[in-house]
Coordinates of C-alpha atoms and ligand atoms in Angstrom, one line a residue:
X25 CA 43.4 23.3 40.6
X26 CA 42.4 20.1 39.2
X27 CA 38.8 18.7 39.8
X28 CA 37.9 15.4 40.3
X29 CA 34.4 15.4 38.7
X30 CA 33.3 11.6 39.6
X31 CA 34.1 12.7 43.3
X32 CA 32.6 16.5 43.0
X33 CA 29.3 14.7 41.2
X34 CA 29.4 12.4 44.4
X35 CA 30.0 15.2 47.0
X36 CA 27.2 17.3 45.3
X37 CA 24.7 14.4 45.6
X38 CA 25.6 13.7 49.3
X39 CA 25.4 17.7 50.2
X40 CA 21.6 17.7 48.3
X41 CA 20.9 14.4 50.9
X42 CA 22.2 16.3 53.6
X43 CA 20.3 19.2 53.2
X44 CA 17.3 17.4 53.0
X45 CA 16.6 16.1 49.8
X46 CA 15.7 12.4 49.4
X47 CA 16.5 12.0 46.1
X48 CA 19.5 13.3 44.1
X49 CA 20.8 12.5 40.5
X50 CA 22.6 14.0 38.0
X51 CA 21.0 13.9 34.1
X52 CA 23.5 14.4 31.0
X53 CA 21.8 17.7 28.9
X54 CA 21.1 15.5 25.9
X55 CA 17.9 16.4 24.6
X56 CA 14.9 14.5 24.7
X57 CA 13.1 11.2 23.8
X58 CA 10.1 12.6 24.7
X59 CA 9.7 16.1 22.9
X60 CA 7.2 13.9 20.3
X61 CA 4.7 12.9 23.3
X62 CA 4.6 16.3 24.5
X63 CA 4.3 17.9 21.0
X64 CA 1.6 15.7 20.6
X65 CA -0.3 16.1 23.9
X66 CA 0.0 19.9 23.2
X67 CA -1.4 19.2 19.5
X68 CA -4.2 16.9 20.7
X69 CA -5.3 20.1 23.5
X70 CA -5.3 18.0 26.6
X71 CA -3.3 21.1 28.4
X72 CA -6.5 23.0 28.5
X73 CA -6.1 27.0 29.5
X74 CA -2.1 26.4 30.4
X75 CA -0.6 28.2 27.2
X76 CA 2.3 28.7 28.9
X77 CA 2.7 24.9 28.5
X78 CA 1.4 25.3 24.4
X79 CA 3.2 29.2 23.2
X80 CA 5.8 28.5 20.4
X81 CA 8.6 29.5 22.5
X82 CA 8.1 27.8 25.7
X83 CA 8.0 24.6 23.3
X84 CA 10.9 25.1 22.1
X85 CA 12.8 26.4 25.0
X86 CA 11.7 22.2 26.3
X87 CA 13.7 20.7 23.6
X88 CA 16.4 23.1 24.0
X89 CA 18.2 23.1 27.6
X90 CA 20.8 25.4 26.2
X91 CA 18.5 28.8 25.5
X92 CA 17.5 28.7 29.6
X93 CA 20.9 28.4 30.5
X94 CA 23.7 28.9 28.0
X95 CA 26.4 26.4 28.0
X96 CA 24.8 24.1 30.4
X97 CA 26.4 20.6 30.8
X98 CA 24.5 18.8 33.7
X99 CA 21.6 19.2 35.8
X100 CA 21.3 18.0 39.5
X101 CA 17.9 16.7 40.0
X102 CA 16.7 16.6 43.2
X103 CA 13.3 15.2 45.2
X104 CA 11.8 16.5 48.3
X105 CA 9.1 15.2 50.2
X106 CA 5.8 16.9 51.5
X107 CA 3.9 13.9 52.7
X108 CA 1.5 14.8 55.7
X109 CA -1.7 12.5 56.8
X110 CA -5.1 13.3 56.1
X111 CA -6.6 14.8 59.6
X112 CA -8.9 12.5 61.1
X113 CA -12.5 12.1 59.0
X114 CA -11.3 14.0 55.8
X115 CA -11.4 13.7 52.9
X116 CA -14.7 11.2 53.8
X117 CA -16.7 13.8 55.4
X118 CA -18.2 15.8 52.6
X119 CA -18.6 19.1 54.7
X120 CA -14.8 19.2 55.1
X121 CA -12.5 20.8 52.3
X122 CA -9.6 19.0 51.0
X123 CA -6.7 20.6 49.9
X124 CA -3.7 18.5 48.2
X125 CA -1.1 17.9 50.7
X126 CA 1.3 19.6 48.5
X127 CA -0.4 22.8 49.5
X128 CA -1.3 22.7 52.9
X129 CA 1.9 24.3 54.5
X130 CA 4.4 27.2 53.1
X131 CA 5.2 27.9 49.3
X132 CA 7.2 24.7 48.0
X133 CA 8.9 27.2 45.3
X134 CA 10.6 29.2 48.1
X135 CA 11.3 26.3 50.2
X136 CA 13.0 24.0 47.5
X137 CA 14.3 27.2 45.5
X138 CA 16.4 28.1 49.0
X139 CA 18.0 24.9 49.2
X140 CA 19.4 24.6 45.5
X141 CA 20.8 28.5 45.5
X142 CA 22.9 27.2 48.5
X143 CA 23.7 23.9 46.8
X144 CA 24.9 26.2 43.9
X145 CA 27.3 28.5 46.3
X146 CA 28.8 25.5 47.9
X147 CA 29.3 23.8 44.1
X148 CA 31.2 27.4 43.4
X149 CA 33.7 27.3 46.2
X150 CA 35.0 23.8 44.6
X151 CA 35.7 24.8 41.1
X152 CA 38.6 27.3 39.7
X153 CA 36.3 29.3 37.2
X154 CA 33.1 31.0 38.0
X155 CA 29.7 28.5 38.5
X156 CA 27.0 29.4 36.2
X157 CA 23.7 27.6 37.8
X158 CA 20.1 28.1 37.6
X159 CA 17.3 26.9 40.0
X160 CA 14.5 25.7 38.8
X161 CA 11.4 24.5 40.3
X162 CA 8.2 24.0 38.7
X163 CA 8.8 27.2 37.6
X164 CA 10.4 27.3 33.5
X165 CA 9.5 25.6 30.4
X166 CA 11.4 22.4 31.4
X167 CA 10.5 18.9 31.3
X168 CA 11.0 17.9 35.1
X169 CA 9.7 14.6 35.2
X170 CA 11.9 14.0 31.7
X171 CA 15.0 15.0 34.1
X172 CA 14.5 13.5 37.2
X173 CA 14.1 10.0 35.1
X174 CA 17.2 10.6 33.0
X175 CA 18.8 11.2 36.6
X176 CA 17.5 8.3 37.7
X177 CA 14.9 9.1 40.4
X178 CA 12.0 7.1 39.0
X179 CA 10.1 5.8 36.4
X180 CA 6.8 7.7 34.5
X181 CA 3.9 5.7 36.7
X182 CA 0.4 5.4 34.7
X183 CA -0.8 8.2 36.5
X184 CA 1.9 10.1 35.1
X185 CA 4.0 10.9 38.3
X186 CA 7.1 10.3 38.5
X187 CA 7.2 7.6 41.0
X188 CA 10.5 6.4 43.1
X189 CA 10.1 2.3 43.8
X190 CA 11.3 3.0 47.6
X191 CA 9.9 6.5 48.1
X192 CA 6.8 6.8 46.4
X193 CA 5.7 9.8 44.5
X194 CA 4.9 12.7 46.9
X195 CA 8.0 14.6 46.3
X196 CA 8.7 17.9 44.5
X197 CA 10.8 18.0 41.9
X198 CA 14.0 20.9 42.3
X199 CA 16.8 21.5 39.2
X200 CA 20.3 22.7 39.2
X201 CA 21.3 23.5 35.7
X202 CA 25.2 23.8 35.5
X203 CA 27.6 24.9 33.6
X204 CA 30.1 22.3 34.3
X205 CA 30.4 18.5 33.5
X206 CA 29.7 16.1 36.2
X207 CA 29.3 12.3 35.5
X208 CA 25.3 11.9 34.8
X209 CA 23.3 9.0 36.3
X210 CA 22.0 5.9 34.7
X211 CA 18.6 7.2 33.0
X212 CA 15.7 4.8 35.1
X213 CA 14.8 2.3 33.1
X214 CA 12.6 -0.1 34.7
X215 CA 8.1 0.2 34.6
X216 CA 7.4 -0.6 37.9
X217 CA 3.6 -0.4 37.2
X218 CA 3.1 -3.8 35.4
X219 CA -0.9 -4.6 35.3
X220 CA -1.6 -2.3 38.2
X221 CA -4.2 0.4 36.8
X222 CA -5.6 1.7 40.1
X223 CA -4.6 5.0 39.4
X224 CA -6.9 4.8 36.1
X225 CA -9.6 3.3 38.0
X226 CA -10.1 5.5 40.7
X227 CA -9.7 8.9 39.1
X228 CA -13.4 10.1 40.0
X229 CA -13.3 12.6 36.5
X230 CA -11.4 10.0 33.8
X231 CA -8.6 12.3 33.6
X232 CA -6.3 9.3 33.0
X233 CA -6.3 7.7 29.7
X234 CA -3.6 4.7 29.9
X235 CA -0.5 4.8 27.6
X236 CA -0.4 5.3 24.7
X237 CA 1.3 3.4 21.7
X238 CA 4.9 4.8 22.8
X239 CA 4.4 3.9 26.2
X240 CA 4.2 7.5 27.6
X241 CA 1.5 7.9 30.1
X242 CA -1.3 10.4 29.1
X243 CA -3.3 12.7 31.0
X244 CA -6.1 14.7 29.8
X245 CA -5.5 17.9 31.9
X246 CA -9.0 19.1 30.9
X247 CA -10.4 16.8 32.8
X248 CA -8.2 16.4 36.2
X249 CA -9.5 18.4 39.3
X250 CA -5.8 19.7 40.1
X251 CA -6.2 21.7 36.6
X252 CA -10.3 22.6 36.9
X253 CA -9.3 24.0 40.8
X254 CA -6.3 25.2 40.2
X255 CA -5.3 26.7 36.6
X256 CA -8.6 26.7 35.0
X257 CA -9.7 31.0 35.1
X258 CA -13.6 30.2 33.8
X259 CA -16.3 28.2 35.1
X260 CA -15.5 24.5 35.6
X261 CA -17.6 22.3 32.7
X262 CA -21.3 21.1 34.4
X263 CA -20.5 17.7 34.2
X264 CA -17.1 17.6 36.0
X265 CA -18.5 19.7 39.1
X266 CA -20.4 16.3 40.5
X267 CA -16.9 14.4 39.9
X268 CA -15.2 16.8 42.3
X269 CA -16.4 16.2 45.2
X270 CA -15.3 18.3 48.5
X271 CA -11.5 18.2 46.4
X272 CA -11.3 22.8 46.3
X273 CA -7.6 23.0 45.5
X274 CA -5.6 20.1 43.9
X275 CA -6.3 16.1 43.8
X276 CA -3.9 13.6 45.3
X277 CA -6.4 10.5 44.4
X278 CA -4.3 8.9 41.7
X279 CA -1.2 8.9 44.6
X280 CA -3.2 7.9 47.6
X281 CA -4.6 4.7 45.5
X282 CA -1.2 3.8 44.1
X283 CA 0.6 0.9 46.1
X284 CA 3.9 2.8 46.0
X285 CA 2.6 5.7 47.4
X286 CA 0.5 4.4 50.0
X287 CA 3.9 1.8 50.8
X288 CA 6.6 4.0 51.0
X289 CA 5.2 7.6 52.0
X290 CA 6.1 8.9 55.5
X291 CA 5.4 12.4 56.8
X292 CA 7.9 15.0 55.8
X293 CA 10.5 16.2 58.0
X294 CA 10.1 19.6 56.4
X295 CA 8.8 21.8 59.0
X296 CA 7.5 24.2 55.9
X297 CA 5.1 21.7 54.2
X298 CA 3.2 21.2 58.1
X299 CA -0.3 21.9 57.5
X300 CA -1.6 25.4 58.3
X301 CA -4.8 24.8 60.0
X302 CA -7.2 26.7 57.7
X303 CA -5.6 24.7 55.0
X304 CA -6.0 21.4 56.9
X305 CA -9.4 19.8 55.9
X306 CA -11.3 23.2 57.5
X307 CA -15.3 23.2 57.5
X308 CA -16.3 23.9 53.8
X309 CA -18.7 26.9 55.3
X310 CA -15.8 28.4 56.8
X311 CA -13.3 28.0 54.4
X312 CA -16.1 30.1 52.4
X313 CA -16.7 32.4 54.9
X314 CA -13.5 33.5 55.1
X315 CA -12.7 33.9 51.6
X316 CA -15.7 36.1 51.0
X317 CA -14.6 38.6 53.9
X318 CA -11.5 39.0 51.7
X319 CA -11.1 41.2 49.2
X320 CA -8.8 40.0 46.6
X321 CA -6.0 41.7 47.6
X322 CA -6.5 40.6 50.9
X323 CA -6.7 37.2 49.9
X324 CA -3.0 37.7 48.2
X325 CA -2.0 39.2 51.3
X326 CA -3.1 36.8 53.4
X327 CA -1.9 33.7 52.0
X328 CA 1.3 35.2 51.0
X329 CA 3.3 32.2 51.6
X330 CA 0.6 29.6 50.3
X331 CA 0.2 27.6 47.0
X332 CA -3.5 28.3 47.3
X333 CA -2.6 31.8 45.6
X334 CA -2.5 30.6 42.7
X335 CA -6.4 29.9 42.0
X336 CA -7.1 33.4 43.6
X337 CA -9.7 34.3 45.7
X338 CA -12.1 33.4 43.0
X339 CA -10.8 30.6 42.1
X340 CA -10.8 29.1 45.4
X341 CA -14.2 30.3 46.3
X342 CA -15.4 28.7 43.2
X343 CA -13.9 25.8 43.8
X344 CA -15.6 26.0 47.5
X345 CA -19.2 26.4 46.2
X346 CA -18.9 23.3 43.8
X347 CA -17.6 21.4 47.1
X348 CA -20.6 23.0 49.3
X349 CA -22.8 21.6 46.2
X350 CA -21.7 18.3 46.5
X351 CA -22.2 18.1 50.1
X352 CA -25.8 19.3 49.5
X353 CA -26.6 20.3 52.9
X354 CA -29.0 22.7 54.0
X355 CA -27.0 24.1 56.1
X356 CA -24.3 25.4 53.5
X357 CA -27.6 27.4 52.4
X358 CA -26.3 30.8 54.4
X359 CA -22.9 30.8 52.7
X360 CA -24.1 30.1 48.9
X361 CA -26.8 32.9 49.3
X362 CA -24.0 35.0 50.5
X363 CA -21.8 33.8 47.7
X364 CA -24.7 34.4 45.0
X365 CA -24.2 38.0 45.9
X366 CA -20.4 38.3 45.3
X367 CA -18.8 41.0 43.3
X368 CA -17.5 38.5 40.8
X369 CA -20.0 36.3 38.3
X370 CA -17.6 33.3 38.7
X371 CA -18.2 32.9 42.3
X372 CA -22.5 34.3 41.6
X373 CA -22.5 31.5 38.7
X374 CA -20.8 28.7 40.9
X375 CA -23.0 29.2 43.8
X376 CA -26.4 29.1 41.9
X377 CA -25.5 25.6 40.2
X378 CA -24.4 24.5 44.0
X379 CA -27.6 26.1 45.0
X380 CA -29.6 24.0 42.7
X381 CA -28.2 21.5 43.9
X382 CA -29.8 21.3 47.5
X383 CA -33.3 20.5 48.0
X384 CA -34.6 22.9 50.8
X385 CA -37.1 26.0 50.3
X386 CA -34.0 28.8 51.2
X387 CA -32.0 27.5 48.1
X388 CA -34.8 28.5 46.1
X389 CA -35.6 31.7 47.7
X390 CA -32.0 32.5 47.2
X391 CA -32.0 31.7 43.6
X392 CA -35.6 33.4 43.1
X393 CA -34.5 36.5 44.4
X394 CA -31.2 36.9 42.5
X395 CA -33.1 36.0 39.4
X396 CA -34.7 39.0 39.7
X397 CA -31.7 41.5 39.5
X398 CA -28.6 39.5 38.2
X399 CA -27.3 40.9 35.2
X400 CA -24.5 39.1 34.0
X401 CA -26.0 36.9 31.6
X402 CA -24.0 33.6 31.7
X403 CA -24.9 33.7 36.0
X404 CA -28.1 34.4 34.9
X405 CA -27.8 30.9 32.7
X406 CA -26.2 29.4 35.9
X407 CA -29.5 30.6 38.3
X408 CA -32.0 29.8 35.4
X409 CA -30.6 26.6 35.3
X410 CA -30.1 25.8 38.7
X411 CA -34.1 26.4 39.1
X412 CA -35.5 24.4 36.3
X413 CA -33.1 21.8 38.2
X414 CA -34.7 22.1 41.4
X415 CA -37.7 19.6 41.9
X416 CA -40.8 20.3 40.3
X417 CA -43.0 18.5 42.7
X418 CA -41.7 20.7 45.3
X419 CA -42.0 24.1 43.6
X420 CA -45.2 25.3 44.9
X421 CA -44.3 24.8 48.4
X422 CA -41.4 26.8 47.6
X423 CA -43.2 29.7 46.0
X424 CA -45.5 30.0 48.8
X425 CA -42.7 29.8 51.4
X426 CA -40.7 32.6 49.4
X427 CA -43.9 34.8 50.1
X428 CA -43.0 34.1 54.1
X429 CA -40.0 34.0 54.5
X430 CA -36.8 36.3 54.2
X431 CA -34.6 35.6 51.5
X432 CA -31.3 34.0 53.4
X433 CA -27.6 35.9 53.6
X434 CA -28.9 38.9 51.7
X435 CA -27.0 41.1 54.2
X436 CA -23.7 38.6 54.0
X437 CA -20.3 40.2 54.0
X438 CA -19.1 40.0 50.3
Ligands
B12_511 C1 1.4 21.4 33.8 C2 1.6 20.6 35.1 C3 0.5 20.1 35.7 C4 -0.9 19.9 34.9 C5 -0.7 18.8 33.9 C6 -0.2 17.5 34.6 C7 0.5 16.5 33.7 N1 0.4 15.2 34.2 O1 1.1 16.8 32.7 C8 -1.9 19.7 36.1 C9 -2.4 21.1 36.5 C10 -3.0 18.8 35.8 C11 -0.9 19.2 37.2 C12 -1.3 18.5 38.2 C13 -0.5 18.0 39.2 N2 0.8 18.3 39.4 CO1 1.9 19.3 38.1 N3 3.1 20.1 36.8 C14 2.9 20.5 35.6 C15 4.2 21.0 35.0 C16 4.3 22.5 35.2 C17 4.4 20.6 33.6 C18 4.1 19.1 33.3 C19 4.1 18.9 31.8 O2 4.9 19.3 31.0 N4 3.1 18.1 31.4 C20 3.0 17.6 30.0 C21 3.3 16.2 29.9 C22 3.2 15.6 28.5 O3 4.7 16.1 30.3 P1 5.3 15.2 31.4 O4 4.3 15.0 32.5 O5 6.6 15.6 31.8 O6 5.2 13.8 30.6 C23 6.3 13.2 30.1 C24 6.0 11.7 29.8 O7 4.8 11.7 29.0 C25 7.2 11.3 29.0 N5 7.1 10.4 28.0 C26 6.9 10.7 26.7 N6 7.0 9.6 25.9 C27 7.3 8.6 26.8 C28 7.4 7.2 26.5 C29 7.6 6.4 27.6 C30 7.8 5.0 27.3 C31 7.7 6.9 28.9 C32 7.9 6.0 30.1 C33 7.5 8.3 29.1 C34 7.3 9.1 28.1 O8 7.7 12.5 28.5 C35 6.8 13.6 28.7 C36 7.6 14.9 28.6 O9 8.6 15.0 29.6 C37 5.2 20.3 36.0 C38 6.6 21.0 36.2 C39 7.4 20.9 34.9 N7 7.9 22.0 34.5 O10 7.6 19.8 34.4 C40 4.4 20.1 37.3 C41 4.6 18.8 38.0 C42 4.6 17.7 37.0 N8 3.4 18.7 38.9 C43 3.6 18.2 40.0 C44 2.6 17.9 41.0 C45 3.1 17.6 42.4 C46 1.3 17.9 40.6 C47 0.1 17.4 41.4 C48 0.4 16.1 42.3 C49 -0.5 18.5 42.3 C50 -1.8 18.2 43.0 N9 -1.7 17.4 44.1 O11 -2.8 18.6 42.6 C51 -0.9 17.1 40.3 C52 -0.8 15.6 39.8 C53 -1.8 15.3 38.7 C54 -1.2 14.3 37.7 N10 -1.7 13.0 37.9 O12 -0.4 14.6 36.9 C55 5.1 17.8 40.2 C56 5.2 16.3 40.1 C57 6.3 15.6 40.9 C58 6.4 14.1 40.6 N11 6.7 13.3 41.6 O13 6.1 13.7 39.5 C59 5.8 18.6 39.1 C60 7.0 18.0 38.5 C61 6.2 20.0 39.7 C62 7.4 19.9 40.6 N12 8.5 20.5 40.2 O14 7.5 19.2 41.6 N13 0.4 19.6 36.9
SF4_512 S1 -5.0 14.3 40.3 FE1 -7.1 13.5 40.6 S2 -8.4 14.2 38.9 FE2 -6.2 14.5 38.3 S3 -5.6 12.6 37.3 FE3 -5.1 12.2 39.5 S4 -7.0 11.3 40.4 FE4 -7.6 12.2 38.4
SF4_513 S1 -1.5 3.1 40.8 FE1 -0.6 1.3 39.8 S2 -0.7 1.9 37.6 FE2 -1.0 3.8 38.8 S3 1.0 4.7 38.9 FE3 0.7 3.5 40.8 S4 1.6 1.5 40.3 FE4 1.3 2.6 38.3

């Protein structure tokens, strides 16, 4: 049979829109104008920890389409959107976790992934040979954003999304790379930012930098709460943990500030990204709570289906002591001393600095008493630290209250 590519290309597009895609384009499997930028972000470190991002052959493997999928000739790009409002008083109310919206409901990976292997199977039935195709989302050494704006979806914004002028930027990116030639898309060429810099501006950690001479937008990774909460293994650098806030898993900041975002976002009509409700701006204290009745392999098991898995039960109850730091309540007092007891350092480190942090006698009890028997030695930094922090003036009172009074969560779960 003979195909009609211009109107297969168009009946692929309008079967991704059906199926619930909001965007959908088709990029031409040229390579790159922007291998440079990203060989020099790599080169100037601002990925951090994320080596699979920096490793020689995942470099490559960027410029080079071909090696992921041999003999591919066009990629459908596709967008689909996981906006859901804030609950009522978060993220304002500092005793409340936030949790990006991207990660409050079931696995986007699954969801998306799904979707494109059916795209695929449909694609097959309309062609004479046999459709190779390869799903990818947010999941190979590919340059997504590079794609979707070749296909046309949207333009690089300053904070370094890529934003849609009518839809805004809360949208995962999917790919479909085929083996067979379908007319490609108009790359999109406009900068819809102009002199807007709110992005820039309200990033509480600086993580945004601007572009640079080229006019690609840069990020330092280091720096941005997604990557300290999320891919970052080790403790989170002392001076970043103020920036944070109650923000334990992700950031959505630099999209809730910027005008196309806030215009154009409306909730999702995926019934997979609805907020779970433990995900869904929960009490810091029980968010904590929970996580240190898990083991980790409980954790894995139990959030299964979540993005959260990814930072680990560690990583999220690290990320939850900086958060009960911030707030600085006596009341997250229980939970930090139960914390300061865990099995693992990084959580023990975490909640001494968060413990340090909050001016009441029990904080320092806590720390005193772990002083006394911790010996991992950077935790040991972490609770020596946290106690010259506490308030001098305030010490003795302490002191003579520790002689009282029982040390607090010493018989806690973890
Ligand atoms: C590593 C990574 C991160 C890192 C680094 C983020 C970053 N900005 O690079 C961290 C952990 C911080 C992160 C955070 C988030 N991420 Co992320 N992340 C990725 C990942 C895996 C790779 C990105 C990458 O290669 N970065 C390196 C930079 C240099 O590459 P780039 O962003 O593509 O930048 C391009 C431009 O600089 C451009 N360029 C170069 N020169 C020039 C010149 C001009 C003139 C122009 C205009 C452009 C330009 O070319 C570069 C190369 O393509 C992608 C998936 C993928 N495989 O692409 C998801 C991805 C980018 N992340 C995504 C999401 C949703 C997020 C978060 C919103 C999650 C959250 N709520 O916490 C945040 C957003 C933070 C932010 N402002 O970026 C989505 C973004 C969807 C979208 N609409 O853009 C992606 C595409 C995953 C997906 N499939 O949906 N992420
Ligand atoms: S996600 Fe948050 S920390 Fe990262 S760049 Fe955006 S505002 Fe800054
Ligand atoms: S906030 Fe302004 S500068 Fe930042 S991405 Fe949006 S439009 Fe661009």
């Amino acid at each position: 049979m003979t195909i009609d590519r211009q109107a297969l290309g168009q009946e692929l597009r309008e079967r991704a829109l059906s199926s619930g895609f909001s965007l959908a384009g088709i990029a031409p499997v040229n390579s790159s104008a922007h291998m440079r930028a990203y060989r020099e972000w790599i080169d100037e470190g601002r990925h951090g920890e994320m080596e699979y991002l920096s490793r020689t052959d995942s470099v490559s493997r960027r410029a080079d389409l071909d090696s992921t999928l041999s003999d591919v000739r066009s990629v459908l790009v596709v967008a689909h959107e996981y906006y859901v409002e804030d609950p009522p008083g978060v993220p304002e109310d500092a005793s409340r976790a936030v949790i990006a919206r991207y990660a409050r409901g079931e696995d986007y990976h699954d969801v998306v992934k799904d979707k494109l292997v059916s795209l695929a199977r449909w694609l097959d039935t309309k062609i004479d040979s046999k459709l190779h195709a390869r799903a990818y989302v947010d999941t190979g050494p590919i340059l997504e954003r590079d794609l979707a704006q070749r296909a046309g979806l949207g333009w690089f914004g300053k904070n370094t999304m890529l934003i849609n002028p009518q839809r805004g930027s809360y949208f995962f990116l999917g790919l479909l790379l085929l083996d067979i030639e379908l007319p490609s898309d108009e790359p999109f060429a406009e900068d819809h930012c102009g002199t807007c810099q709110a992005c820039l501006d309200a990033c509480p950690t600086g993580a945004l930098l601007g572009r640079d001479g080229s006019g690609a937008p840069i990020i330092d990774a280091r720096r941005c709460i997604s990557y300290l909460t999320i891919e970052l293994r080790g403790p989170i650098p002392v001076e970043l943990r103020p920036l944070m806030g109650n923000r334990v898993y992700g950031c959505d900041i630099c999209q809730e500030v910027c005008p196309f975002s806030s215009k154009f976002s409306v909730p999702t009509s995926e019934p997979a990204y609805s907020p779970k409700s433990e995900f869904d701006g929960p009490p810091l204290i029980e968010l904590a709570e929970r996580l240190l009745s898990l083991s980790g392999k409980e954790f894995l098991r139990e959030f299964a289906d979540s993005p959260v898995t990814r930072a680990g039960r560690k990583g999220l109850l690290r990320n939850a002591c900086v958060a009960l730091g911030n707030w600085g309540s006596e009341e997250a007092v229980p939970a930090l001393a139960a914390a300061l007891i865990d099995p693992a350092p990084l959580v023990r480190g975490h909640a001494a600095w968060a413990l340090g942090r909050i001016d009441a006698s029990a904080a320092f009890q806590a720390l005193s008493s772990r002083a006394l028997v911790e010996e991992d030695s950077w935790t040991r930094e972490e609770i020596s630290a946290a106690l010259s922090s506490q308030d001098d003036t305030l010490r003795p009172r302490r002191r003579h209250d520790s002689r009282t009074s029982r040390v607090p969560g010493r018989t806690g779960s973890a």
